[in-house]
Each structure stands twice: as C-alpha cells, then as structure tokens.
Coordinates of C-alpha atoms in Angstrom, one line a residue:
Chain L
X2 CA 73.6 -139.3 67.0
X3 CA 71.1 -136.1 65.9
X4 CA 73.2 -133.2 64.5
X5 CA 72.8 -129.3 66.0
X6 CA 69.1 -128.3 64.6
X7 CA 68.0 -124.6 63.8
X8 CA 64.7 -123.3 62.2
X9 CA 63.8 -121.9 60.7
X10 CA 66.6 -121.6 57.9
X11 CA 65.4 -117.7 56.6
X12 CA 63.1 -115.2 57.8
X13 CA 62.2 -111.2 56.6
X14 CA 61.3 -109.1 59.3
X15 CA 61.0 -105.3 59.1
X16 CA 62.5 -102.9 61.7
X17 CA 60.4 -102.8 65.3
X18 CA 59.1 -106.7 65.3
X19 CA 60.6 -109.6 66.7
X20 CA 62.1 -112.8 66.1
X21 CA 62.5 -116.3 67.6
X22 CA 65.0 -118.6 66.3
X23 CA 64.9 -122.1 67.5
X24 CA 67.9 -124.4 68.0
X25 CA 68.1 -128.6 69.1
X26 CA 71.2 -129.1 70.6
X27 CA 73.4 -132.4 69.8
X28 CA 71.8 -135.3 72.0
X29 CA 73.4 -136.0 75.4
X30 CA 74.8 -132.3 74.7
X31 CA 73.4 -129.9 77.8
X32 CA 74.8 -126.2 76.8
X33 CA 73.7 -124.3 74.0
X34 CA 75.6 -120.8 72.6
X35 CA 74.4 -118.6 70.3
X36 CA 76.6 -116.3 67.7
X37 CA 75.6 -113.3 65.4
X38 CA 78.0 -113.8 62.1
X39 CA 77.3 -110.7 59.8
X40 CA 78.5 -110.4 56.6
X41 CA 82.4 -110.8 56.0
X42 CA 82.7 -111.4 59.7
X43 CA 83.8 -114.2 62.2
X44 CA 80.5 -115.1 64.4
X45 CA 80.3 -113.1 67.7
X46 CA 79.8 -114.9 71.2
X47 CA 76.1 -113.4 72.2
X48 CA 75.3 -116.0 75.3
X49 CA 75.6 -119.8 76.4
X50 CA 72.4 -121.6 78.4
X51 CA 74.3 -124.5 80.5
X52 CA 71.5 -126.6 81.9
X53 CA 68.7 -124.0 81.4
X54 CA 70.9 -121.1 82.7
X55 CA 72.2 -118.1 81.3
X56 CA 76.1 -118.3 82.6
X57 CA 77.6 -116.4 80.3
X58 CA 76.6 -113.2 77.8
X59 CA 78.6 -111.0 75.1
X60 CA 78.2 -107.5 74.1
X61 CA 74.6 -107.9 73.2
X62 CA 71.7 -105.0 74.6
X63 CA 69.1 -106.8 76.5
X64 CA 66.7 -106.6 74.0
X65 CA 67.9 -109.7 73.2
X66 CA 67.7 -112.5 75.4
X67 CA 67.3 -116.8 75.1
X68 CA 65.9 -119.6 77.0
X69 CA 66.9 -123.2 77.1
X70 CA 64.0 -126.2 77.9
X71 CA 64.7 -129.1 80.4
X72 CA 65.5 -131.0 76.8
X73 CA 68.8 -128.6 76.3
X74 CA 66.6 -127.2 73.1
X75 CA 67.2 -123.3 73.4
X76 CA 65.7 -120.1 71.8
X77 CA 66.7 -116.5 70.4
X78 CA 64.5 -113.6 70.7
X79 CA 65.5 -110.6 69.2
X80 CA 63.0 -107.4 70.2
X81 CA 62.7 -104.2 68.4
X82 CA 64.5 -105.4 65.7
X83 CA 67.1 -103.1 64.0
X84 CA 68.4 -103.0 60.0
X85 CA 71.6 -103.8 62.0
X86 CA 70.6 -107.3 63.6
X87 CA 70.6 -108.8 59.3
X88 CA 72.6 -111.8 60.4
X89 CA 73.4 -115.0 60.3
X90 CA 72.5 -116.5 64.0
X91 CA 74.5 -119.8 64.5
X92 CA 73.9 -121.9 67.7
X93 CA 76.2 -124.6 69.0
X94 CA 75.5 -127.0 71.2
X95 CA 78.6 -128.6 73.6
X96 CA 78.8 -130.9 76.6
X97 CA 79.8 -128.9 79.6
X98 CA 81.3 -128.9 83.1
X99 CA 83.2 -132.1 84.0
X100 CA 83.9 -134.2 81.1
X101 CA 83.2 -131.7 78.3
X102 CA 85.7 -131.5 76.0
X103 CA 84.6 -127.7 75.3
X104 CA 84.4 -128.3 71.1
X105 CA 81.4 -126.5 69.6
X106 CA 79.0 -128.3 67.6
X107 CA 77.5 -125.6 64.7
X108 CA 74.1 -125.6 63.3
X109 CA 73.1 -124.4 59.9
X110 CA 72.0 -121.2 61.5
X111 CA 69.2 -119.1 60.7
X112 CA 69.3 -116.4 58.2
X113 CA 67.2 -113.2 59.3
X114 CA 67.1 -109.6 56.7
X115 CA 65.4 -106.9 58.6
X116 CA 64.2 -104.1 56.4
Chain F
X14 CA 90.0 -106.2 74.9
X15 CA 90.6 -109.8 73.4
X16 CA 90.7 -109.9 70.0
X17 CA 91.6 -112.4 67.3
X18 CA 93.4 -111.7 64.0
X19 CA 93.2 -113.0 60.2
X20 CA 95.1 -111.3 58.3
X21 CA 93.9 -112.6 54.8
X22 CA 90.4 -112.3 53.3
X23 CA 92.0 -115.0 50.5
X24 CA 94.8 -116.7 50.5
X25 CA 95.2 -118.6 46.7
X26 CA 97.6 -121.2 46.3
X27 CA 98.0 -124.0 43.5
X28 CA 97.7 -127.7 44.6
X29 CA 100.8 -129.2 46.0
X30 CA 101.6 -125.5 47.6
X31 CA 102.5 -125.2 51.4
X32 CA 99.8 -122.8 52.8
X33 CA 100.3 -121.0 56.0
X34 CA 96.7 -119.0 57.2
X35 CA 98.5 -116.6 60.4
X36 CA 96.6 -115.6 63.1
X37 CA 97.4 -113.3 65.7
X38 CA 95.5 -112.8 69.0
X39 CA 95.2 -110.4 72.4
X40 CA 94.8 -112.2 75.2
X41 CA 96.4 -111.4 78.6
X42 CA 95.8 -114.7 80.4
X43 CA 96.5 -118.1 78.9
X44 CA 94.2 -118.6 75.6
X45 CA 93.4 -121.6 74.2
X46 CA 93.1 -121.5 70.5
X47 CA 91.1 -123.4 68.1
X48 CA 91.1 -123.5 64.1
X49 CA 87.2 -123.6 62.7
X50 CA 86.8 -124.4 58.9
X51 CA 83.8 -124.2 57.0
X52 CA 83.6 -126.0 53.7
X53 CA 81.3 -125.5 50.8
X54 CA 77.7 -126.0 51.8
X55 CA 79.0 -127.5 55.0
X56 CA 78.6 -126.6 58.8
X57 CA 81.3 -124.7 60.8
X58 CA 83.5 -127.2 62.2
X59 CA 86.9 -128.0 64.8
X60 CA 89.1 -128.6 62.6
X61 CA 92.2 -128.5 65.9
X62 CA 93.1 -127.1 69.2
X63 CA 96.2 -126.3 70.1
X64 CA 95.8 -128.3 73.4
X65 CA 95.7 -132.0 71.6
X66 CA 98.6 -131.1 69.4
X67 CA 97.3 -133.5 67.1
X68 CA 97.6 -133.0 62.9
X69 CA 94.1 -133.5 61.5
X70 CA 93.8 -133.8 57.6
X71 CA 97.9 -132.7 57.0
X72 CA 97.4 -129.7 58.7
X73 CA 99.6 -128.2 61.8
X74 CA 99.3 -125.4 64.4
X75 CA 101.5 -124.5 67.2
X76 CA 100.7 -121.6 69.6
X77 CA 103.6 -119.5 70.0
X78 CA 103.0 -117.1 73.2
X79 CA 106.0 -114.6 72.6
X80 CA 104.3 -114.3 69.2
X81 CA 101.3 -114.3 70.5
X82 CA 100.4 -116.7 67.7
X83 CA 98.3 -119.7 66.4
X84 CA 99.7 -120.3 62.6
X85 CA 98.0 -123.2 60.3
X86 CA 100.1 -125.2 58.5
X87 CA 99.6 -127.6 55.6
X88 CA 102.9 -128.8 53.2
X89 CA 101.3 -129.6 50.6
X90 CA 98.0 -128.3 49.5
X91 CA 94.8 -130.4 48.3
X92 CA 92.0 -129.2 46.5
X93 CA 89.7 -130.9 49.2
X94 CA 91.4 -127.9 51.4
X95 CA 89.5 -125.0 49.8
X96 CA 87.0 -123.6 52.4
X97 CA 87.0 -120.8 54.8
X98 CA 89.4 -120.8 57.8
X99 CA 88.9 -119.1 61.0
X100 CA 90.9 -118.7 63.8
X101 CA 88.9 -118.5 67.1
X102 CA 90.5 -117.8 70.9
X103 CA 89.2 -119.2 74.3
X104 CA 89.1 -117.8 77.7
X105 CA 89.2 -119.1 80.7
X106 CA 85.7 -117.6 81.8
X107 CA 84.0 -120.4 83.7
X108 CA 82.3 -120.7 80.7
X109 CA 82.5 -121.4 76.8
X110 CA 83.2 -118.0 74.8
X111 CA 84.7 -118.0 71.6
X112 CA 86.5 -115.0 70.3
X113 CA 86.7 -115.5 66.6
X114 CA 89.1 -113.8 63.7
X115 CA 87.2 -112.5 60.3
X116 CA 88.6 -115.9 58.8
X117 CA 91.0 -116.5 55.1
X118 CA 89.2 -118.0 52.7
X119 CA 91.7 -120.9 51.1
X120 CA 90.8 -121.2 47.6
X121 CA 93.8 -124.5 46.1
X122 CA 93.4 -124.5 42.7
X123 CA 94.1 -127.8 40.4

C-alpha cells in the first residue's frame, strides 16, 4: 500500500510568483484535503476534494485553488504569493463517502518559503 | 467559531510518570474529537478518536461535553512517547474539516 506522497519537499519563491504543489493520495482513497501549517501552529484547513470536486473550503482567499484528477491525485495552486504564505503545506487523503472512516493519512509536506 | 485550545506548548516528564495533555474545544454542535501525533522525522498520524473509545499505545482520552474537553492521558510515560501531539475537532459539515490545536510537545526523559 503506497502512502501519501508530496512534491516538491522544499521550494523557495518570491513575492508575486505562483506555485503548484502536488500530492498523490494513498491507494484506494478518493478524498484529498490540503492544510497549511505555519511555524508553531497547528495545521489549518484550506480545502477538500472528493471525486474531483471541491466540496469544502476553509478561510483562504481565492488565490488558493486546487484540482483533483481522475486518479485522485491533487494539486494546490497559490497565485500572487505573499510573505505570509510561507508555511508547510500538508496533503491528506482519506476514503470519503459510505464506508469511509474519516481518518486522514498525511504526507510529509511541502515547505514553501516566500522571500 | 470552532476552536481547539491546547494550553501547554511543552510538557516535560520523567519516564514512568503519568501524563495528561490538555485539550479544550468550542463547538455548538456534536463534535468528533481526535488526537494526532507526529514523532520525530515522521508524518502526522492518527493516534485515537473519541468514537472508537480505544486505548492506543497506552493512551486514552475521554470526551467530556460538560467541560468541552478531550484530554489525553497515559498512566506511565515511555521515552518513545516523546512527540508532538495535536488535538483536532471535526464538525458534521458534510465534508471532513479538521480544526487543529497548536499542539503540545511531550518530552519524556529517562
């Protein structure tokens, strides 16, 4: 069973640039959630995708967007980067719908630094 | 607004001592509570959830709706328990959104 993998692990961008982060979900999972974890804080919910549709969103501006593909992998896109976007971005997959336990399986994260 | 509070950033105990990591929440509906743990150089993973009422690695947590608490307890700490612990709240919103606390680092010394 393959776990959740994220890429890249680290990246550095400058203000105003755009970034795409990628996530491969665990085998058999159809739901992907993205979280932002700032230094010293707990993870904060960005949004969730279930069967290629966004079905929940946290308190993040529209410049945070995402996609989920037919194989349930996912991308997080952030436009017009700001210094405060510097954080660890966590992807978590789960089995949604009937039969799902709701347990989230996390990747190791992508650490974004915005200069 | 939904909120999870973990008042201690760091909890330092000796091996064999009892451990209690505090978690309080605010949510007007019927919550589902979790404890997630991150060991050194590992990813965040589920430790236990209140619905299952299990003991995992000797840890237990009881949901107290009157005190809106979900404290994590272990009677005898082990060195391998040293990790970052996050309390999280899930609301019945039709999708699973976890609200995390800021975490407590548990350090168990020999």
